[in-house]
mmCIF file with all atom_site columns, C-alpha atoms in Angstrom:
data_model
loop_
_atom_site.group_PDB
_atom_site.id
_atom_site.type_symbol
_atom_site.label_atom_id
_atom_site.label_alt_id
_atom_site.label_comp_id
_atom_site.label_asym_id
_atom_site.label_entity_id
_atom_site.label_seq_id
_atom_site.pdbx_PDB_ins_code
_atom_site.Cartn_x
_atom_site.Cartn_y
_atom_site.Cartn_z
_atom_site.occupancy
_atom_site.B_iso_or_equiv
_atom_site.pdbx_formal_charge
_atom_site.auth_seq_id
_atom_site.auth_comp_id
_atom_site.auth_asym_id
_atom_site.auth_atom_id
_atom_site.pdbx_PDB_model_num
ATOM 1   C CA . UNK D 1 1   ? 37.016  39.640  4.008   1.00 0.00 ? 1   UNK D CA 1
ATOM 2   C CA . UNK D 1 2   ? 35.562  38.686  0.763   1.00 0.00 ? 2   UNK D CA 1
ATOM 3   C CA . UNK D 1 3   ? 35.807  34.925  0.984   1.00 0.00 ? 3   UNK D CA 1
ATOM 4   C CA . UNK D 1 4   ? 34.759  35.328  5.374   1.00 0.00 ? 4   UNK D CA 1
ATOM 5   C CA . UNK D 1 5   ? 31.683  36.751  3.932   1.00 0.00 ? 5   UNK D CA 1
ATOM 6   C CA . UNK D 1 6   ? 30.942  34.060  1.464   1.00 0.00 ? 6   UNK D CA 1
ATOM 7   C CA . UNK D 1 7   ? 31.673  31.402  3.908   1.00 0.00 ? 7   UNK D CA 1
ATOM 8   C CA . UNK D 1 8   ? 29.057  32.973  6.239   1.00 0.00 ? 8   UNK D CA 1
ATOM 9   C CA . UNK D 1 9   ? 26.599  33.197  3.783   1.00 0.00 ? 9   UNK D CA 1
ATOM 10  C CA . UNK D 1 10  ? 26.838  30.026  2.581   1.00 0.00 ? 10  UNK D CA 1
ATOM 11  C CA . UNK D 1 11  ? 26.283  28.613  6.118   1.00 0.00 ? 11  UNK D CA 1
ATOM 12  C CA . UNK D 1 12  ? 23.368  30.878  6.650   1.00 0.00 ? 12  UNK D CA 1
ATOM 13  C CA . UNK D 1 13  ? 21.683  29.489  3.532   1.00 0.00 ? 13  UNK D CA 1
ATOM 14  C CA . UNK D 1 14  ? 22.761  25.691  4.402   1.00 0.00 ? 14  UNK D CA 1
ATOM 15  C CA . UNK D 1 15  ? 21.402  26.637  7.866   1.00 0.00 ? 15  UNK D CA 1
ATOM 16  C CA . UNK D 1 16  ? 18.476  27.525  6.247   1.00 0.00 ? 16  UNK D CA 1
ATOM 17  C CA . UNK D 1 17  ? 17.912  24.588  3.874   1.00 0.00 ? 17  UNK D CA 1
ATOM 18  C CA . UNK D 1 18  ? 18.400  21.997  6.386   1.00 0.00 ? 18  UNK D CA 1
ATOM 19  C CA . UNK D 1 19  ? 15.538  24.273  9.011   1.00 0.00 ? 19  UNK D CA 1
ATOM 20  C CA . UNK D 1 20  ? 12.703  24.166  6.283   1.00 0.00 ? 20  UNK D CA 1
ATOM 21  C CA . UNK D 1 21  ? 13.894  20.072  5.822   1.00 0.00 ? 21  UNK D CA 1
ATOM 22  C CA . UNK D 1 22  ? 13.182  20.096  9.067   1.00 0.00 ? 22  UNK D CA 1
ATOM 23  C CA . UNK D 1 23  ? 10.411  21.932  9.846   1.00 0.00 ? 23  UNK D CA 1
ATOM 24  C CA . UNK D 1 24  ? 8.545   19.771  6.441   1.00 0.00 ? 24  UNK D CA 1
ATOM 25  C CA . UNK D 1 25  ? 9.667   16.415  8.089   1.00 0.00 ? 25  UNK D CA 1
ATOM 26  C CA . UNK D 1 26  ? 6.426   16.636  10.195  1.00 0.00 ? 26  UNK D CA 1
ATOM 27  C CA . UNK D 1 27  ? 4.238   16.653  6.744   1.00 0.00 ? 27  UNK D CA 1
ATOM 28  C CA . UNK D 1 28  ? 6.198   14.397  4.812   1.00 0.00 ? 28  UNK D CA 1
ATOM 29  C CA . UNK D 1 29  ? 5.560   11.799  8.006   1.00 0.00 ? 29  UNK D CA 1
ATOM 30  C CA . UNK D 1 30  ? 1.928   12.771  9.912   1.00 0.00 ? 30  UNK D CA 1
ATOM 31  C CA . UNK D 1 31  ? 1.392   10.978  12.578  1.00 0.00 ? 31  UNK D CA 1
ATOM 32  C CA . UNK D 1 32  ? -1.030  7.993   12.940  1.00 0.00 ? 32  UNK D CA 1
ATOM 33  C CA . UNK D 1 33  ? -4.594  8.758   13.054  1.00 0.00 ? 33  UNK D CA 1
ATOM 34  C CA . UNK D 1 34  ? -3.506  12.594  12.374  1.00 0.00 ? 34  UNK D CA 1
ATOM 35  C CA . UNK D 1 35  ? -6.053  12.305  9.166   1.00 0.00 ? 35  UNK D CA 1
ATOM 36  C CA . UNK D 1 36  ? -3.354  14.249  7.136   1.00 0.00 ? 36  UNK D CA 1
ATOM 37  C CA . UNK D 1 37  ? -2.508  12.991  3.510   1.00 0.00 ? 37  UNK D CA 1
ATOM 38  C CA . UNK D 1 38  ? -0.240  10.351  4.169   1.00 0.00 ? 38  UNK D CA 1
ATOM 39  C CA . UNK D 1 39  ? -1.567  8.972   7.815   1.00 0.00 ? 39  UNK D CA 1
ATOM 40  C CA . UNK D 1 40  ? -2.024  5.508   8.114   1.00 0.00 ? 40  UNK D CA 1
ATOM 41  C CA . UNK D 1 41  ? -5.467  5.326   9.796   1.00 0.00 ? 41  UNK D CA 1
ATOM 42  C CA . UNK D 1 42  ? -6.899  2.771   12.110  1.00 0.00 ? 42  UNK D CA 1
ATOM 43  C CA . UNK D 1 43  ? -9.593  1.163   10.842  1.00 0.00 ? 43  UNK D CA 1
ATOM 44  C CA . UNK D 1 44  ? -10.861 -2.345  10.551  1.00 0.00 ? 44  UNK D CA 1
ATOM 45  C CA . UNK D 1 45  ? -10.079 -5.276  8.357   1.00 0.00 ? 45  UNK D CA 1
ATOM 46  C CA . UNK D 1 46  ? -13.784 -5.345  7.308   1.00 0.00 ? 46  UNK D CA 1
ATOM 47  C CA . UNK D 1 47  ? -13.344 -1.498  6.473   1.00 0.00 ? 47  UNK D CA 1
ATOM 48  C CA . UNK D 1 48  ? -10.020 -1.991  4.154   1.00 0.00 ? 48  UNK D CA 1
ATOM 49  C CA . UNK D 1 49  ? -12.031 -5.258  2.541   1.00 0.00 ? 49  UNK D CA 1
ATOM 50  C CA . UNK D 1 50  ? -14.959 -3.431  1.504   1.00 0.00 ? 50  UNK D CA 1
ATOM 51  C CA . UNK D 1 51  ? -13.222 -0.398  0.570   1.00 0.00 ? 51  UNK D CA 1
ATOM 52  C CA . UNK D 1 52  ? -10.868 -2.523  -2.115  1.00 0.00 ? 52  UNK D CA 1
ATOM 53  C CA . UNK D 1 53  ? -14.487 -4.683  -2.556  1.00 0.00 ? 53  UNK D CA 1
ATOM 54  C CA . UNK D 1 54  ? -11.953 -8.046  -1.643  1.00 0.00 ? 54  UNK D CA 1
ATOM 55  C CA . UNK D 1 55  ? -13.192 -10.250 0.577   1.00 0.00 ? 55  UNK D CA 1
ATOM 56  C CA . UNK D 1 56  ? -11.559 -12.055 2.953   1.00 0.00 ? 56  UNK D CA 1
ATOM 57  C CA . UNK D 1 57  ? -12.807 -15.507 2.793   1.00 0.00 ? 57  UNK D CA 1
ATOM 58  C CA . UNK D 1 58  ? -12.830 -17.252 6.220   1.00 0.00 ? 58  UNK D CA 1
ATOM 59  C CA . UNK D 1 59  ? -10.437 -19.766 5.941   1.00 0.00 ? 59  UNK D CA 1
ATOM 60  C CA . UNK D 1 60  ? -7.939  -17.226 5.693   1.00 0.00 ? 60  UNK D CA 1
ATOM 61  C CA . UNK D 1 61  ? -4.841  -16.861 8.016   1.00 0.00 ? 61  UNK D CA 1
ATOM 62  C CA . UNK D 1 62  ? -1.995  -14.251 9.182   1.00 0.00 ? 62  UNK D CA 1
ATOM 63  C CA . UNK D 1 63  ? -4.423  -11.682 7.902   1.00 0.00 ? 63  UNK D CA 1
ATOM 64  C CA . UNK D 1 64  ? -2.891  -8.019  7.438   1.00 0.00 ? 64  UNK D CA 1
ATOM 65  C CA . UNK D 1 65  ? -4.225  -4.683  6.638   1.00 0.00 ? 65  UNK D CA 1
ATOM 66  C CA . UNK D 1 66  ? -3.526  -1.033  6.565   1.00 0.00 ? 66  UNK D CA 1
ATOM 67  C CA . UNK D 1 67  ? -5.936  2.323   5.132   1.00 0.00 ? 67  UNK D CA 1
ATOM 68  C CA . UNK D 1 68  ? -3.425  5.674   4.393   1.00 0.00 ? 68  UNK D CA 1
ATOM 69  C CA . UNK D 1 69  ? -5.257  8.508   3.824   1.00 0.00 ? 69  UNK D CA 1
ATOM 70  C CA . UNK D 1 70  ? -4.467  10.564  0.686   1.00 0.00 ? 70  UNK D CA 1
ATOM 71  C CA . UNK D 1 71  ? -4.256  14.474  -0.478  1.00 0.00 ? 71  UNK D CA 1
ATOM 72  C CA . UNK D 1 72  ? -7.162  13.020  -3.024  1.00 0.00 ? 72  UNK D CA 1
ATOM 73  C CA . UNK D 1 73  ? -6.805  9.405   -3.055  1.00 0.00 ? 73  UNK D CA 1
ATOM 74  C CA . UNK D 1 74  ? -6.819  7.022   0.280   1.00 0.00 ? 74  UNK D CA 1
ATOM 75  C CA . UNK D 1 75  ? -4.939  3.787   -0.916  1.00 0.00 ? 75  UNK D CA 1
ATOM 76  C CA . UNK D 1 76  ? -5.615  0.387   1.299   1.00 0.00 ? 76  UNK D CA 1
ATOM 77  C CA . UNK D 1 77  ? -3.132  -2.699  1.493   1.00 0.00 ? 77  UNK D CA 1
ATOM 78  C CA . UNK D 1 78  ? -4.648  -5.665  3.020   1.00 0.00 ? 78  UNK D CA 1
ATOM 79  C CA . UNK D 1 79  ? -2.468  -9.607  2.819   1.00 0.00 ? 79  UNK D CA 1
ATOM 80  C CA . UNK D 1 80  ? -3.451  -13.012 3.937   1.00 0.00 ? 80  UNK D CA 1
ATOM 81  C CA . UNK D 1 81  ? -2.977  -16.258 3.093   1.00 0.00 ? 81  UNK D CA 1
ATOM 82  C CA . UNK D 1 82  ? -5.194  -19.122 2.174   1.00 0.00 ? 82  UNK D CA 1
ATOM 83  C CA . UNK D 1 83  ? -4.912  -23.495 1.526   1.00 0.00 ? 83  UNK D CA 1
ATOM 84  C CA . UNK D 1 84  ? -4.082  -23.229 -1.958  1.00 0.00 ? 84  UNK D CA 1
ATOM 85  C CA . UNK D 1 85  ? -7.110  -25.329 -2.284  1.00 0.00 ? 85  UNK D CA 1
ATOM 86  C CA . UNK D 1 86  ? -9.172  -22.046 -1.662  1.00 0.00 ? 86  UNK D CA 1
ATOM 87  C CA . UNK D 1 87  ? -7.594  -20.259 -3.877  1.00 0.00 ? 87  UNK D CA 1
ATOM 88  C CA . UNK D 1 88  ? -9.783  -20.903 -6.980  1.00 0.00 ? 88  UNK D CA 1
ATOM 89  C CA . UNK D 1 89  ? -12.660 -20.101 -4.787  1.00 0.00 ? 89  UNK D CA 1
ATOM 90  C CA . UNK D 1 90  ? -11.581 -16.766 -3.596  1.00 0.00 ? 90  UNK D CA 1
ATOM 91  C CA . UNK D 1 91  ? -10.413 -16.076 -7.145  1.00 0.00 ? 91  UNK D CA 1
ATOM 92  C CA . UNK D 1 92  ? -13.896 -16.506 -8.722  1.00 0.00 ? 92  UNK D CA 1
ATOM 93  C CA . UNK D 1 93  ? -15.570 -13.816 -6.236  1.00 0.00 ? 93  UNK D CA 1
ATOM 94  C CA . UNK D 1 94  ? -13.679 -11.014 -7.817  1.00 0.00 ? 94  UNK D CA 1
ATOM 95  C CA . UNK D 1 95  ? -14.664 -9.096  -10.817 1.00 0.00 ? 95  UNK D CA 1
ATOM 96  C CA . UNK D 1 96  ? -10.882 -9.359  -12.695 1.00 0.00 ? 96  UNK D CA 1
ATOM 97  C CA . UNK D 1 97  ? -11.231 -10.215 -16.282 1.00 0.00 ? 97  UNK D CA 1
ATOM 98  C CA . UNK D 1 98  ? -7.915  -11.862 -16.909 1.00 0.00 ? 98  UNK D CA 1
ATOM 99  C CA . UNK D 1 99  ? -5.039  -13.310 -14.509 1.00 0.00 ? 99  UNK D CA 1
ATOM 100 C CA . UNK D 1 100 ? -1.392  -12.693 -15.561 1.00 0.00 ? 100 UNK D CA 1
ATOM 101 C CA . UNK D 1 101 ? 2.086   -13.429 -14.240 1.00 0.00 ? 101 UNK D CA 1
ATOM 102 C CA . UNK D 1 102 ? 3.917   -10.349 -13.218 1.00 0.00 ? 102 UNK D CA 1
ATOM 103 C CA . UNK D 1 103 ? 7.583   -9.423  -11.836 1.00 0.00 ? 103 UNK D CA 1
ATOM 104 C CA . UNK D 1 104 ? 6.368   -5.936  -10.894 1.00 0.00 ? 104 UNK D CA 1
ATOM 105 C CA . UNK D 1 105 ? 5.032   -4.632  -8.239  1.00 0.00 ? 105 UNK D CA 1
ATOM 106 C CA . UNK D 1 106 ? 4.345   -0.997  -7.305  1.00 0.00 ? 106 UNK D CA 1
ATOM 107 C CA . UNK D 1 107 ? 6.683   0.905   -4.767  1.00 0.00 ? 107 UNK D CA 1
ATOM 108 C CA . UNK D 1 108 ? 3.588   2.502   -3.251  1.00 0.00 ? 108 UNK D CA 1
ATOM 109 C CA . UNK D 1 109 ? 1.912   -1.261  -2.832  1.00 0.00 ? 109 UNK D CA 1
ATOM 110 C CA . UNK D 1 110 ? 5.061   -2.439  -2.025  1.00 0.00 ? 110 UNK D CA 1
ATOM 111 C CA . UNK D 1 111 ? 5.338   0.661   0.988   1.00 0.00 ? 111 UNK D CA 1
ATOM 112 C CA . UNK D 1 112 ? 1.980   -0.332  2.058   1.00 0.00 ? 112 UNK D CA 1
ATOM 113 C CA . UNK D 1 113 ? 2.990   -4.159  2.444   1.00 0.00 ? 113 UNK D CA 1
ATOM 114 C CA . UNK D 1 114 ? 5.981   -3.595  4.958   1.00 0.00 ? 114 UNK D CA 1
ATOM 115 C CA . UNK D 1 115 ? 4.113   -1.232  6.510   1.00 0.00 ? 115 UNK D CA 1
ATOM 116 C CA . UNK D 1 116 ? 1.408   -3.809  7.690   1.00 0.00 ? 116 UNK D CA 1
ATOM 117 C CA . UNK D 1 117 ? 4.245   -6.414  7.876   1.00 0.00 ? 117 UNK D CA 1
ATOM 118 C CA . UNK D 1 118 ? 3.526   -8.498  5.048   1.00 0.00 ? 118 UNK D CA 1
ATOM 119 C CA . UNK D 1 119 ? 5.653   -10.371 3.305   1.00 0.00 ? 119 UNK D CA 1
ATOM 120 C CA . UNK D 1 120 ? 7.456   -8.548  0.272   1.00 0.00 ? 120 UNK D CA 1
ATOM 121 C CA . UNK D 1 121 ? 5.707   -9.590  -2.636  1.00 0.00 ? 121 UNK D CA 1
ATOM 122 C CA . UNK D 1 122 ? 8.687   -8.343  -5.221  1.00 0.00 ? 122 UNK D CA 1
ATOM 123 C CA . UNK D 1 123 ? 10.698  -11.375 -3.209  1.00 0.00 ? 123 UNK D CA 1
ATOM 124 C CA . UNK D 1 124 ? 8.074   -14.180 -4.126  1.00 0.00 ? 124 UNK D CA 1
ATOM 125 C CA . UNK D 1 125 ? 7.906   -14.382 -7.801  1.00 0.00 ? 125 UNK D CA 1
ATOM 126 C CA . UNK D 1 126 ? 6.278   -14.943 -9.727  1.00 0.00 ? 126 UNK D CA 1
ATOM 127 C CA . UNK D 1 127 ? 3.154   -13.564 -9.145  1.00 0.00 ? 127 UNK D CA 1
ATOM 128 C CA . UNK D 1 128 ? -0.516  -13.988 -10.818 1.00 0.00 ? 128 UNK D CA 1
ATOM 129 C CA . UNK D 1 129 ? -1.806  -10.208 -10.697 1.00 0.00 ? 129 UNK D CA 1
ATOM 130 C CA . UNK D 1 130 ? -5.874  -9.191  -11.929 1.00 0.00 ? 130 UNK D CA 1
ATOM 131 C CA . UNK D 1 131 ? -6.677  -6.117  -11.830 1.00 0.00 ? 131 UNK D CA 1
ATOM 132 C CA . UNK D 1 132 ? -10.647 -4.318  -11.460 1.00 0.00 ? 132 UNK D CA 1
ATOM 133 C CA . UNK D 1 133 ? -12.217 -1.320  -10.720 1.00 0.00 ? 133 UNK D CA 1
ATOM 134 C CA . UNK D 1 134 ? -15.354 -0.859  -8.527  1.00 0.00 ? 134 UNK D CA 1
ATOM 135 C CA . UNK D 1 135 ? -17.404 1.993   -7.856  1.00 0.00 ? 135 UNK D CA 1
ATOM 136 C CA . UNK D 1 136 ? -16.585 3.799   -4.739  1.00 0.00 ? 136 UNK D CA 1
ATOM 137 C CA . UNK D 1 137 ? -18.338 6.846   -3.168  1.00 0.00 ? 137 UNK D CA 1
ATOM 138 C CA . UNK D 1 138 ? -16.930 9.769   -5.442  1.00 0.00 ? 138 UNK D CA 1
ATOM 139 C CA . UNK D 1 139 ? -14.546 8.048   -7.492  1.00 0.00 ? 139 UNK D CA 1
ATOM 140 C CA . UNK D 1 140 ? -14.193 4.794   -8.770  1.00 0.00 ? 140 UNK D CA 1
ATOM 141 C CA . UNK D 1 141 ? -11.882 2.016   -6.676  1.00 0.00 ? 141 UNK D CA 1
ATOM 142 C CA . UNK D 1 142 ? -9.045  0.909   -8.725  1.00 0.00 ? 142 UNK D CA 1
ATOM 143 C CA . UNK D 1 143 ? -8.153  -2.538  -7.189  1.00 0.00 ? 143 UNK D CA 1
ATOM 144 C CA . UNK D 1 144 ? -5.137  -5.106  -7.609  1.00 0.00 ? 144 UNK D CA 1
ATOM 145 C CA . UNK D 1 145 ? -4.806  -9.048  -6.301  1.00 0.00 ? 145 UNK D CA 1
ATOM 146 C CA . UNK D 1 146 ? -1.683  -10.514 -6.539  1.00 0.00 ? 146 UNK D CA 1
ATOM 147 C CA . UNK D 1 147 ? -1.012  -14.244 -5.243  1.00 0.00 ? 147 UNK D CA 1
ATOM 148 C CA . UNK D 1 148 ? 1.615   -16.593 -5.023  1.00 0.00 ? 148 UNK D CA 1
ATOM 149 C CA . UNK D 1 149 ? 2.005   -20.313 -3.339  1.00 0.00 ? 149 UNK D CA 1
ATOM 150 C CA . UNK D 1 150 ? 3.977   -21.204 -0.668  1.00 0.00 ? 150 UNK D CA 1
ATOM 151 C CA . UNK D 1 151 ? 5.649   -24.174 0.440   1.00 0.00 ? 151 UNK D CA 1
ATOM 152 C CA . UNK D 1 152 ? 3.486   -24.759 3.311   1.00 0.00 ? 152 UNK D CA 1
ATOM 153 C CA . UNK D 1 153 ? 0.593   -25.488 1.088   1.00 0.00 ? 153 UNK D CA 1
ATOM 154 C CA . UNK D 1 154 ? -0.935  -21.693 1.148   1.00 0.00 ? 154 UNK D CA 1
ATOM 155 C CA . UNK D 1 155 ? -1.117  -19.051 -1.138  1.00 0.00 ? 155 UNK D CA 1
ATOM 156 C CA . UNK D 1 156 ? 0.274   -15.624 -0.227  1.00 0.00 ? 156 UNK D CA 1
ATOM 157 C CA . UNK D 1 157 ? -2.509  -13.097 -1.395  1.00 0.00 ? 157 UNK D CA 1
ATOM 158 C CA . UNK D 1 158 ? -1.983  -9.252  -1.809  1.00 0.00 ? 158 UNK D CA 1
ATOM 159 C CA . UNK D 1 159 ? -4.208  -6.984  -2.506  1.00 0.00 ? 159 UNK D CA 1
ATOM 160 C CA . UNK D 1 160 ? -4.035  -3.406  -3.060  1.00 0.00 ? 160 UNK D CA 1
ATOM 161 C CA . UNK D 1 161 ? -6.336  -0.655  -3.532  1.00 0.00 ? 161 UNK D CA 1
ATOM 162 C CA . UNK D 1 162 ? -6.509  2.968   -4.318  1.00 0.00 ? 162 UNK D CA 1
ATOM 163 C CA . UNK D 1 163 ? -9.057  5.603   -5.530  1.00 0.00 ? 163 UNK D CA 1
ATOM 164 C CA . UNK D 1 164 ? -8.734  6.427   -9.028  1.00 0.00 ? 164 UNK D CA 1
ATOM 165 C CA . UNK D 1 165 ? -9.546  9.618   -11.531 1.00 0.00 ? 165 UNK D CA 1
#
């Protein structure tokens, strides 16, 4: 009797686990356009550049892009590529102070990248990453470029974007 009891209740509470999994799968994955945190919105590529205050020069190709919207902080992924003979160009219209090579990227970024079906960036390395911050509405834009070149005589550009505190 003892052990039939504690069987049951252990069912009940696995029962009751895997309902409230369940019933939070719907806010841990809003849908589209739902304008919960987490919902990838439709929007524009214009929109995503000038939120992450990246342009996207005109000679670029297989252009990308993707706005989430946050609890607090929207976050924008936007990839292209560009004749690596461009690429010093686009580099001197952004505000980043200094240019390193980096092995890291970002899960979040890296999220954001497959979810606009851009190439993995973590897969092409190295990478030359800058980082800036702009001014944005009520809190300031924090703003990473990543590039990399490619066989075909492009560079692979990624840029990601997020409010900051």
């Amino acid at each position: 009797m003892l052990i039939g009891g504690f069987t049951a209740l252990v069912v009940l509470v696995a029962a009751a686990v895997g309902g409230l999994y369940w019933l939070d799968y719907e806010s841990r994955h809003p849908e589209p356009d739902s304008g919960r945190p987490g919902a990838w919105m439709s929007t524009s590529a214009d929109e995503v550049s000038r939120f992450a205050h990246v342009g996207i020069p005109a000679a670029a190709i297989d252009v990308r892009w993707g706005y989430q919207n946050g609890f607090q902080d929207d976050f924008a992924v936007l990839a292209f590529r560009v004749p690596q003979a461009g690429l010093e160009d686009f580099k001197g219209t952004l505000t980043v102070s200094g240019w390193a090579e980096s092995r890291y990227v970002q899960s979040a970024d890296l999220d954001g990248f497959q979810h606009v079906g851009a190439p993995d960036p973590s897969s092409t390395l190295p990478l030359t990453c800058g980082d800036f911050y702009s001014p944005g509405p009520a809190k300031q834009i924090g703003t990473r470029v990543c590039f990399a070149a490619r066989d075909d005589g492009t560079s692979q550009v990624w840029v990601s974007a997020m409010h900051t505190p």
